[in-house]
Every structure is written in structure tokens, then in C-alpha cells.
């Protein structure tokens, strides 16, 4: 979830940036606290069992050897490389989608310049409404917030983004495609028809201006198509599975490799103190956050 917090930075003061850590919605604490708490509980449980549950010295010695082995084993998990590659792909996809979202500003400014006057007011509004409708139809397929706001075509009609007749056309197209394909391009086609009629009746006086407005509509349609492609084509599943497996194996290993062991000839001898929090907790926070 993307949360705007920049308004708190320029007024933060010397220590005020710590306020950013208290933001719950979209923050790292909200995202990881359950997993981190489970990890700490398991770690503390293993540590208590090692100190109070293992009465037999042979079992305790075997456990200590196992922990030492795990301490060496976690060096062979290239978690930094795997997570770095995966997080880079995720962030790049996210930012590309943000930059791909079509804006109607250029289209509206060109409509006001190329189709001026009160007589063309309804034409400008109609083309703008069609472009906005195309954006909404696209976002309904990629954003849960938008689909909650406009769950059905009737809601679009109620807000004035679409007429009953236009809703029937979209429903007919959905029936033809069996609801398997996006129909966000359809309102753009309606807008292109309106532009062509304006060109034919002389309202648009230049082929260059007509082409510019058509390009604006095509840019909106292209941006919507790119957003839909990102929604349809995910990061390859094998990458997600690889990262998930590597992270879970790493944390399983650290449950034992980060244990504080009683000093013996065959272990690293941490002093034997009981610490309910492993030494690598800050590192764990970063990894769970990723």
C-alpha cells in the first residue's frame, strides 16, 4: 500500500523523523509484526527447552552440535542476492505502473484549444467523459478500491459517467467476449467517432489538430492497455516461490544458529545466558519487511 508521508518530513525537525516510525497504515510494523512475533516466540521456546527441557547431557550436546552446524549452514543461503533481485523487480513494476496511469489533462487542454466556443462545449465534455470512463473501466480491473466504488455498470450510470444506452452497449460487448477480455477501449472508440464527426462538419479546421487529438486518445488507450498487461502478467511464479522458500529456510536455520549456547569444547560458547531475542533481530526485521 502506498501511503503519502512527505508532508511530515519538511516539518519534522531534528528528531521529528522518528514520527515516521509511528505511522501504522502502510508501515513496516503493521506488515511484519505477526511474523516477527511468531519468530520470537519460537526462538524463545527453543531456548527455554534447551535450558530447562534437556536433562540428558547427550541430547543437549547433540542439540548444541546441531546449532553450530546451522550457524555454518546459513552462510550458504544467498538471501541478499535473491531478495535484492526480487525486490528490484517488484519496485520497478510498481513505479512503472504509477507512471503509466493515463492523465486526461493534455487531452482536455487540447480540446479547449482546438474545439473552442460554447457551441462545442458538449462535444468537449462528451469526449472527456468517454476518456474518463475508459480509465475507470481499466482501474476496475486492477484496483480493489475502484471496484468497490464502482462494483457494477449501474454505479457508473448513477454517477453520470455513462448512460443507459452506453451501458447496454458495454453489456453486449461483455457478453460477446464472455467477460474474458477488457472493454476499456470501447469508450475511446466512441470518442474517436465524435472527433471524426467534428472534423467532417468543419469544427476541427486542420488535419494536424485532428491527428493530435486522436493521438491523445490513443495514448490514453495505450496506457490503459499497459496497466491491464501488468495485472494479467505477474512476476514469474518460480521467482516468488524461490524467494518464499529461501526466506522460510533462512528463518528456520536462524532459530537454531542464533541460539545462545552454554560453553563446551564443541560449540562457540556464547556464555549460556538466556536472551529471548536473537542477536540478528534487526536483520530479521529487514528481511521480513522485504
mmCIF file of C-alpha atoms in Angstrom:
data_model
loop_
_atom_site.group_PDB
_atom_site.id
_atom_site.type_symbol
_atom_site.label_atom_id
_atom_site.label_comp_id
_atom_site.label_asym_id
_atom_site.label_seq_id
_atom_site.Cartn_x
_atom_site.Cartn_y
_atom_site.Cartn_z
ATOM 1 C CA UNK A 1 0.000 0.000 0.000
ATOM 2 C CA UNK A 2 1.303 3.446 -0.924
ATOM 3 C CA UNK A 3 0.944 5.988 1.900
ATOM 4 C CA UNK A 4 1.768 9.666 1.453
ATOM 5 C CA UNK A 5 4.048 10.844 4.238
ATOM 6 C CA UNK A 6 6.186 13.547 2.621
ATOM 7 C CA UNK A 7 4.087 16.277 4.266
ATOM 8 C CA UNK A 8 5.522 15.155 7.637
ATOM 9 C CA UNK A 9 9.161 15.323 6.546
ATOM 10 C CA UNK A 10 9.754 19.027 5.916
ATOM 11 C CA UNK A 11 8.243 19.956 9.300
ATOM 12 C CA UNK A 12 9.806 17.095 11.215
ATOM 13 C CA UNK A 13 12.705 18.910 12.895
ATOM 14 C CA UNK A 14 15.868 17.199 14.129
ATOM 15 C CA UNK A 15 14.254 14.226 15.790
ATOM 16 C CA UNK A 16 10.879 14.518 14.152
ATOM 17 C CA UNK A 17 11.700 11.920 11.519
ATOM 18 C CA UNK A 18 11.092 9.371 14.260
ATOM 19 C CA UNK A 19 7.417 10.236 13.832
ATOM 20 C CA UNK A 20 7.540 8.360 10.564
ATOM 21 C CA UNK A 21 8.118 5.146 12.505
ATOM 22 C CA UNK A 22 4.792 5.620 14.277
ATOM 23 C CA UNK A 23 2.762 5.612 11.043
ATOM 24 C CA UNK A 24 0.754 2.401 11.193
ATOM 25 C CA UNK A 25 -1.138 2.326 7.894
ATOM 26 C CA UNK A 26 1.183 1.056 5.185
ATOM 27 C CA UNK A 27 4.102 0.916 7.647
ATOM 28 C CA UNK A 28 6.624 -1.846 8.162
ATOM 29 C CA UNK A 29 5.394 -2.558 11.710
ATOM 30 C CA UNK A 30 1.884 -3.320 10.502
ATOM 31 C CA UNK A 31 3.251 -5.555 7.783
ATOM 32 C CA UNK A 32 5.621 -7.702 9.835
ATOM 33 C CA UNK A 33 4.524 -7.713 13.471
ATOM 34 C CA UNK A 34 2.661 -11.034 13.281
ATOM 35 C CA UNK A 35 5.511 -12.873 11.556
ATOM 36 C CA UNK A 36 8.137 -11.289 13.777
ATOM 37 C CA UNK A 37 6.175 -12.125 16.935
ATOM 38 C CA UNK A 38 5.789 -15.748 15.829
ATOM 39 C CA UNK A 39 9.516 -15.945 15.111
ATOM 40 C CA UNK A 40 10.433 -14.544 18.544
ATOM 41 C CA UNK A 41 8.019 -16.915 20.297
ATOM 42 C CA UNK A 42 9.508 -19.921 18.510
ATOM 43 C CA UNK A 43 13.040 -18.724 19.274
ATOM 44 C CA UNK A 44 12.264 -18.213 22.971
ATOM 45 C CA UNK A 45 10.513 -21.593 23.135
ATOM 46 C CA UNK A 46 13.524 -23.408 21.684
ATOM 47 C CA UNK A 47 15.862 -21.540 24.029
ATOM 48 C CA UNK A 48 13.798 -22.429 27.114
ATOM 49 C CA UNK A 49 13.557 -26.050 26.009
ATOM 50 C CA UNK A 50 17.341 -26.178 25.580
ATOM 51 C CA UNK A 51 17.961 -24.868 29.102
ATOM 52 C CA UNK A 52 15.138 -26.468 31.062
ATOM 53 C CA UNK A 53 13.852 -29.351 28.955
ATOM 54 C CA UNK A 54 17.010 -31.224 28.004
ATOM 55 C CA UNK A 55 18.047 -33.127 31.141
ATOM 56 C CA UNK A 56 20.166 -35.657 29.300
ATOM 57 C CA UNK A 57 23.636 -34.315 28.504
ATOM 58 C CA UNK A 58 23.818 -36.369 25.336
ATOM 59 C CA UNK A 59 20.664 -34.767 23.939
ATOM 60 C CA UNK A 60 21.872 -31.317 24.963
ATOM 61 C CA UNK A 61 25.244 -31.936 23.360
ATOM 62 C CA UNK A 62 23.568 -33.115 20.147
ATOM 63 C CA UNK A 63 21.398 -30.012 20.097
ATOM 64 C CA UNK A 64 24.458 -27.791 20.540
ATOM 65 C CA UNK A 65 26.226 -29.536 17.671
ATOM 66 C CA UNK A 66 23.131 -29.056 15.529
ATOM 67 C CA UNK A 67 23.054 -25.325 16.342
ATOM 68 C CA UNK A 68 26.737 -24.980 15.426
ATOM 69 C CA UNK A 69 26.076 -26.759 12.131
ATOM 70 C CA UNK A 70 23.139 -24.434 11.399
ATOM 71 C CA UNK A 71 25.340 -21.447 12.199
ATOM 72 C CA UNK A 72 27.685 -22.513 9.404
ATOM 73 C CA UNK A 73 24.856 -23.500 7.066
ATOM 74 C CA UNK A 74 23.127 -20.098 6.963
ATOM 75 C CA UNK A 75 26.183 -18.632 5.238
ATOM 76 C CA UNK A 76 25.356 -20.721 2.160
ATOM 77 C CA UNK A 77 21.915 -19.148 1.624
ATOM 78 C CA UNK A 78 22.350 -16.234 -0.848
ATOM 79 C CA UNK A 79 19.396 -14.422 0.639
ATOM 80 C CA UNK A 80 20.751 -10.934 -0.003
ATOM 81 C CA UNK A 81 21.165 -11.591 -3.726
ATOM 82 C CA UNK A 82 17.790 -13.304 -4.107
ATOM 83 C CA UNK A 83 15.876 -10.656 -2.184
ATOM 84 C CA UNK A 84 17.743 -7.817 -3.893
ATOM 85 C CA UNK A 85 16.828 -9.121 -7.336
ATOM 86 C CA UNK A 86 13.211 -9.811 -6.396
ATOM 87 C CA UNK A 87 12.583 -6.529 -4.584
ATOM 88 C CA UNK A 88 14.118 -4.626 -7.511
ATOM 89 C CA UNK A 89 11.662 -6.271 -9.894
ATOM 90 C CA UNK A 90 8.704 -5.540 -7.617
ATOM 91 C CA UNK A 91 9.625 -1.877 -7.136
ATOM 92 C CA UNK A 92 10.260 -1.415 -10.865
ATOM 93 C CA UNK A 93 6.865 -2.898 -11.707
ATOM 94 C CA UNK A 94 5.170 -0.700 -9.113
ATOM 95 C CA UNK A 95 6.818 2.520 -10.311
ATOM 96 C CA UNK A 96 6.219 1.714 -13.980
ATOM 97 C CA UNK A 97 2.531 1.196 -13.287
ATOM 98 C CA UNK A 98 2.358 4.520 -11.445
ATOM 99 C CA UNK A 99 3.969 6.310 -14.369
ATOM 100 C CA UNK A 100 1.693 4.524 -16.850
ATOM 101 C CA UNK A 101 -1.598 5.725 -15.344
ATOM 102 C CA UNK A 102 -3.167 7.916 -18.072
ATOM 103 C CA UNK A 103 -3.941 11.547 -17.271
ATOM 104 C CA UNK A 104 -6.622 13.481 -19.104
ATOM 105 C CA UNK A 105 -5.025 16.901 -18.685
ATOM 106 C CA UNK A 106 -3.338 17.004 -22.093
ATOM 107 C CA UNK A 107 -6.483 15.832 -23.870
ATOM 108 C CA UNK A 108 -8.663 18.376 -22.064
ATOM 109 C CA UNK A 109 -6.292 21.275 -22.762
ATOM 110 C CA UNK A 110 -6.102 20.347 -26.453
ATOM 111 C CA UNK A 111 -9.881 20.049 -26.653
ATOM 112 C CA UNK A 112 -10.239 23.519 -25.167
ATOM 113 C CA UNK A 113 -7.728 24.891 -27.691
ATOM 114 C CA UNK A 114 -8.796 23.025 -30.829
ATOM 115 C CA UNK A 115 -12.563 22.943 -30.194
ATOM 116 C CA UNK A 116 -13.237 26.341 -28.583
ATOM 117 C CA UNK A 117 -16.515 28.110 -28.076
ATOM 118 C CA UNK A 118 -19.861 27.475 -26.451
ATOM 119 C CA UNK A 119 -21.115 25.500 -29.452
ATOM 120 C CA UNK A 120 -18.515 22.779 -28.927
ATOM 121 C CA UNK A 121 -18.916 22.657 -25.160
ATOM 122 C CA UNK A 122 -20.996 19.463 -25.184
ATOM 123 C CA UNK A 123 -18.562 17.815 -27.594
ATOM 124 C CA UNK A 124 -15.627 18.575 -25.326
ATOM 125 C CA UNK A 125 -17.484 17.247 -22.308
ATOM 126 C CA UNK A 126 -18.580 14.108 -24.148
ATOM 127 C CA UNK A 127 -15.069 13.228 -25.303
ATOM 128 C CA UNK A 128 -13.673 13.889 -21.829
ATOM 129 C CA UNK A 129 -16.366 11.709 -20.249
ATOM 130 C CA UNK A 130 -15.567 8.857 -22.614
ATOM 131 C CA UNK A 131 -11.860 9.096 -21.813
ATOM 132 C CA UNK A 132 -12.603 9.155 -18.093
ATOM 133 C CA UNK A 133 -14.931 6.183 -18.484
ATOM 134 C CA UNK A 134 -12.153 4.236 -20.221
ATOM 135 C CA UNK A 135 -9.836 4.936 -17.288
ATOM 136 C CA UNK A 136 -12.429 3.838 -14.745
ATOM 137 C CA UNK A 137 -13.162 0.613 -16.640
ATOM 138 C CA UNK A 138 -9.442 -0.151 -16.619
ATOM 139 C CA UNK A 139 -8.921 0.661 -12.948
ATOM 140 C CA UNK A 140 -11.912 -1.511 -12.029
ATOM 141 C CA UNK A 141 -9.818 -4.478 -13.184
ATOM 142 C CA UNK A 142 -6.621 -3.570 -11.322
ATOM 143 C CA UNK A 143 -7.702 -1.714 -8.171
ATOM 144 C CA UNK A 144 -9.895 -3.069 -5.392
ATOM 145 C CA UNK A 145 -10.652 0.473 -4.209
ATOM 146 C CA UNK A 146 -12.080 1.438 -7.598
ATOM 147 C CA UNK A 147 -14.102 -1.746 -7.978
ATOM 148 C CA UNK A 148 -15.584 -1.149 -4.515
ATOM 149 C CA UNK A 149 -16.561 2.358 -5.605
ATOM 150 C CA UNK A 150 -17.988 1.164 -8.941
ATOM 151 C CA UNK A 151 -18.884 -2.518 -8.493
ATOM 152 C CA UNK A 152 -21.348 -2.557 -11.410
ATOM 153 C CA UNK A 153 -22.170 -0.579 -14.522
ATOM 154 C CA UNK A 154 -25.250 0.790 -12.760
ATOM 155 C CA UNK A 155 -22.988 2.676 -10.372
ATOM 156 C CA UNK A 156 -21.266 4.289 -13.344
ATOM 157 C CA UNK A 157 -24.649 5.332 -14.693
ATOM 158 C CA UNK A 158 -25.656 6.791 -11.318
ATOM 159 C CA UNK A 159 -22.542 8.963 -11.185
ATOM 160 C CA UNK A 160 -23.079 10.244 -14.709
ATOM 161 C CA UNK A 161 -20.047 8.572 -16.275
ATOM 162 C CA UNK A 162 -22.217 6.503 -18.560
ATOM 163 C CA UNK A 163 -25.741 6.497 -19.988
ATOM 164 C CA UNK A 164 -28.201 3.626 -20.058
ATOM 165 C CA UNK A 165 -27.694 3.195 -23.796
ATOM 166 C CA UNK A 166 -23.917 3.081 -23.399
ATOM 167 C CA UNK A 167 -24.276 0.565 -20.576
ATOM 168 C CA UNK A 168 -26.269 -1.695 -22.890
ATOM 169 C CA UNK A 169 -23.513 -1.487 -25.494
ATOM 170 C CA UNK A 170 -20.870 -2.464 -22.951
ATOM 171 C CA UNK A 171 -23.002 -5.317 -21.616
ATOM 172 C CA UNK A 172 -23.467 -6.606 -25.165
ATOM 173 C CA UNK A 173 -19.715 -6.472 -25.733
ATOM 174 C CA UNK A 174 -19.077 -8.258 -22.423
ATOM 175 C CA UNK A 175 -21.492 -10.975 -23.491
ATOM 176 C CA UNK A 176 -19.715 -11.326 -26.824
ATOM 177 C CA UNK A 177 -16.310 -11.661 -25.149
ATOM 178 C CA UNK A 178 -17.795 -13.784 -22.335
ATOM 179 C CA UNK A 179 -16.302 -11.317 -19.837
ATOM 180 C CA UNK A 180 -12.788 -12.623 -20.501
ATOM 181 C CA UNK A 181 -11.396 -9.531 -22.176
ATOM 182 C CA UNK A 182 -11.167 -5.893 -21.160
ATOM 183 C CA UNK A 183 -13.563 -3.463 -22.824
ATOM 184 C CA UNK A 184 -11.884 -0.219 -21.744
ATOM 185 C CA UNK A 185 -11.025 0.559 -25.376
ATOM 186 C CA UNK A 186 -14.703 0.830 -26.334
ATOM 187 C CA UNK A 187 -15.325 4.342 -24.881
ATOM 188 C CA UNK A 188 -12.138 5.518 -26.625
ATOM 189 C CA UNK A 189 -13.631 4.338 -29.887
ATOM 190 C CA UNK A 190 -16.787 6.327 -29.140
ATOM 191 C CA UNK A 191 -14.634 9.411 -28.536
ATOM 192 C CA UNK A 192 -12.839 8.862 -31.836
ATOM 193 C CA UNK A 193 -16.189 8.749 -33.640
ATOM 194 C CA UNK A 194 -17.156 12.069 -32.063
ATOM 195 C CA UNK A 195 -13.856 13.593 -33.194
ATOM 196 C CA UNK A 196 -14.361 12.328 -36.718
ATOM 197 C CA UNK A 197 -17.816 13.890 -36.871
ATOM 198 C CA UNK A 198 -16.367 17.181 -35.596
ATOM 199 C CA UNK A 199 -13.763 17.015 -38.358
ATOM 200 C CA UNK A 200 -16.374 16.270 -41.008
ATOM 201 C CA UNK A 201 -18.628 19.188 -40.036
ATOM 202 C CA UNK A 202 -15.678 21.594 -40.043
ATOM 203 C CA UNK A 203 -15.402 22.139 -36.299
ATOM 204 C CA UNK A 204 -11.806 20.914 -36.454
ATOM 205 C CA UNK A 205 -10.177 23.039 -39.117
ATOM 206 C CA UNK A 206 -6.888 21.224 -39.528
ATOM 207 C CA UNK A 207 -5.817 17.644 -40.151
ATOM 208 C CA UNK A 208 -2.890 18.256 -37.818
ATOM 209 C CA UNK A 209 -5.181 19.239 -34.947
ATOM 210 C CA UNK A 210 -7.399 16.249 -35.648
ATOM 211 C CA UNK A 211 -4.384 13.938 -35.581
ATOM 212 C CA UNK A 212 -3.150 15.471 -32.325
ATOM 213 C CA UNK A 213 -6.460 14.803 -30.587
ATOM 214 C CA UNK A 214 -6.511 11.262 -31.948
ATOM 215 C CA UNK A 215 -3.003 10.732 -30.597
ATOM 216 C CA UNK A 216 -4.145 11.931 -27.175
ATOM 217 C CA UNK A 217 -6.914 9.337 -27.168
ATOM 218 C CA UNK A 218 -4.541 6.643 -28.363
ATOM 219 C CA UNK A 219 -2.082 7.485 -25.587
ATOM 220 C CA UNK A 220 -4.845 7.029 -23.013
ATOM 221 C CA UNK A 221 -5.854 3.711 -24.552
ATOM 222 C CA UNK A 222 -2.234 2.576 -24.692
ATOM 223 C CA UNK A 223 -1.659 3.475 -21.031
ATOM 224 C CA UNK A 224 -4.773 1.576 -20.003
ATOM 225 C CA UNK A 225 -3.618 -1.412 -22.015
ATOM 226 C CA UNK A 226 -0.245 -1.379 -20.265
ATOM 227 C CA UNK A 227 -1.918 -1.310 -16.850
ATOM 228 C CA UNK A 228 -4.044 -4.298 -17.817
ATOM 229 C CA UNK A 229 -0.962 -6.165 -19.015
ATOM 230 C CA UNK A 230 0.713 -5.648 -15.655
ATOM 231 C CA UNK A 231 -2.433 -7.004 -13.988
ATOM 232 C CA UNK A 232 -2.584 -10.043 -16.261
ATOM 233 C CA UNK A 233 1.122 -10.905 -16.411
ATOM 234 C CA UNK A 234 2.667 -11.274 -12.962
ATOM 235 C CA UNK A 235 6.253 -11.796 -11.919
ATOM 236 C CA UNK A 236 7.065 -15.429 -12.867
ATOM 237 C CA UNK A 237 5.801 -17.739 -10.165
ATOM 238 C CA UNK A 238 9.142 -19.504 -9.878
ATOM 239 C CA UNK A 239 10.766 -16.284 -8.609
ATOM 240 C CA UNK A 240 8.102 -15.776 -5.960
ATOM 241 C CA UNK A 241 8.359 -19.407 -4.881
ATOM 242 C CA UNK A 242 12.158 -19.233 -4.772
ATOM 243 C CA UNK A 243 12.127 -16.144 -2.552
ATOM 244 C CA UNK A 244 9.459 -17.623 -0.262
ATOM 245 C CA UNK A 245 11.345 -20.896 0.155
ATOM 246 C CA UNK A 246 14.695 -19.164 0.718
ATOM 247 C CA UNK A 247 13.290 -16.769 3.346
ATOM 248 C CA UNK A 248 11.497 -19.517 5.265
ATOM 249 C CA UNK A 249 14.575 -21.769 5.205
ATOM 250 C CA UNK A 250 16.735 -18.887 6.402
ATOM 251 C CA UNK A 251 14.490 -18.115 9.356
ATOM 252 C CA UNK A 252 14.227 -21.809 10.247
ATOM 253 C CA UNK A 253 18.012 -22.019 10.277
ATOM 254 C CA UNK A 254 18.386 -18.879 12.403
ATOM 255 C CA UNK A 255 16.027 -20.292 15.025
ATOM 256 C CA UNK A 256 18.921 -22.594 15.926
ATOM 257 C CA UNK A 257 22.027 -20.796 14.647
ATOM 258 C CA UNK A 258 21.297 -17.677 16.731
ATOM 259 C CA UNK A 259 20.818 -19.571 19.993
ATOM 260 C CA UNK A 260 22.991 -18.631 22.978
ATOM 261 C CA UNK A 261 24.753 -21.875 23.925
ATOM 262 C CA UNK A 262 26.473 -22.977 27.134
ATOM 263 C CA UNK A 263 30.270 -23.053 26.634
ATOM 264 C CA UNK A 264 31.521 -26.532 25.704
ATOM 265 C CA UNK A 265 34.537 -27.770 23.717
ATOM 266 C CA UNK A 266 32.495 -28.313 20.561
ATOM 267 C CA UNK A 267 30.430 -25.089 20.366
ATOM 268 C CA UNK A 268 31.185 -21.427 20.006
ATOM 269 C CA UNK A 269 30.454 -20.684 23.687
ATOM 270 C CA UNK A 270 28.146 -17.667 23.897
ATOM 271 C CA UNK A 271 28.155 -17.640 27.673
ATOM 272 C CA UNK A 272 24.915 -19.535 28.127
ATOM 273 C CA UNK A 273 22.815 -16.551 29.110
ATOM 274 C CA UNK A 274 19.161 -16.645 28.255
ATOM 275 C CA UNK A 275 18.167 -13.930 25.809
ATOM 276 C CA UNK A 276 14.609 -14.144 24.447
ATOM 277 C CA UNK A 277 15.596 -12.004 21.444
ATOM 278 C CA UNK A 278 18.162 -13.352 18.934
ATOM 279 C CA UNK A 279 21.227 -11.292 18.073
ATOM 280 C CA UNK A 280 20.126 -10.849 14.464
ATOM 281 C CA UNK A 281 16.706 -9.368 15.190
ATOM 282 C CA UNK A 282 17.359 -6.083 13.299
ATOM 283 C CA UNK A 283 18.465 -8.139 10.302
ATOM 284 C CA UNK A 284 15.330 -10.245 10.657
ATOM 285 C CA UNK A 285 13.168 -7.126 10.667
ATOM 286 C CA UNK A 286 14.717 -6.029 7.376
ATOM 287 C CA UNK A 287 14.238 -9.429 5.760
ATOM 288 C CA UNK A 288 10.635 -9.826 6.907
ATOM 289 C CA UNK A 289 9.943 -6.279 5.768
ATOM 290 C CA UNK A 290 11.200 -7.096 2.284
#
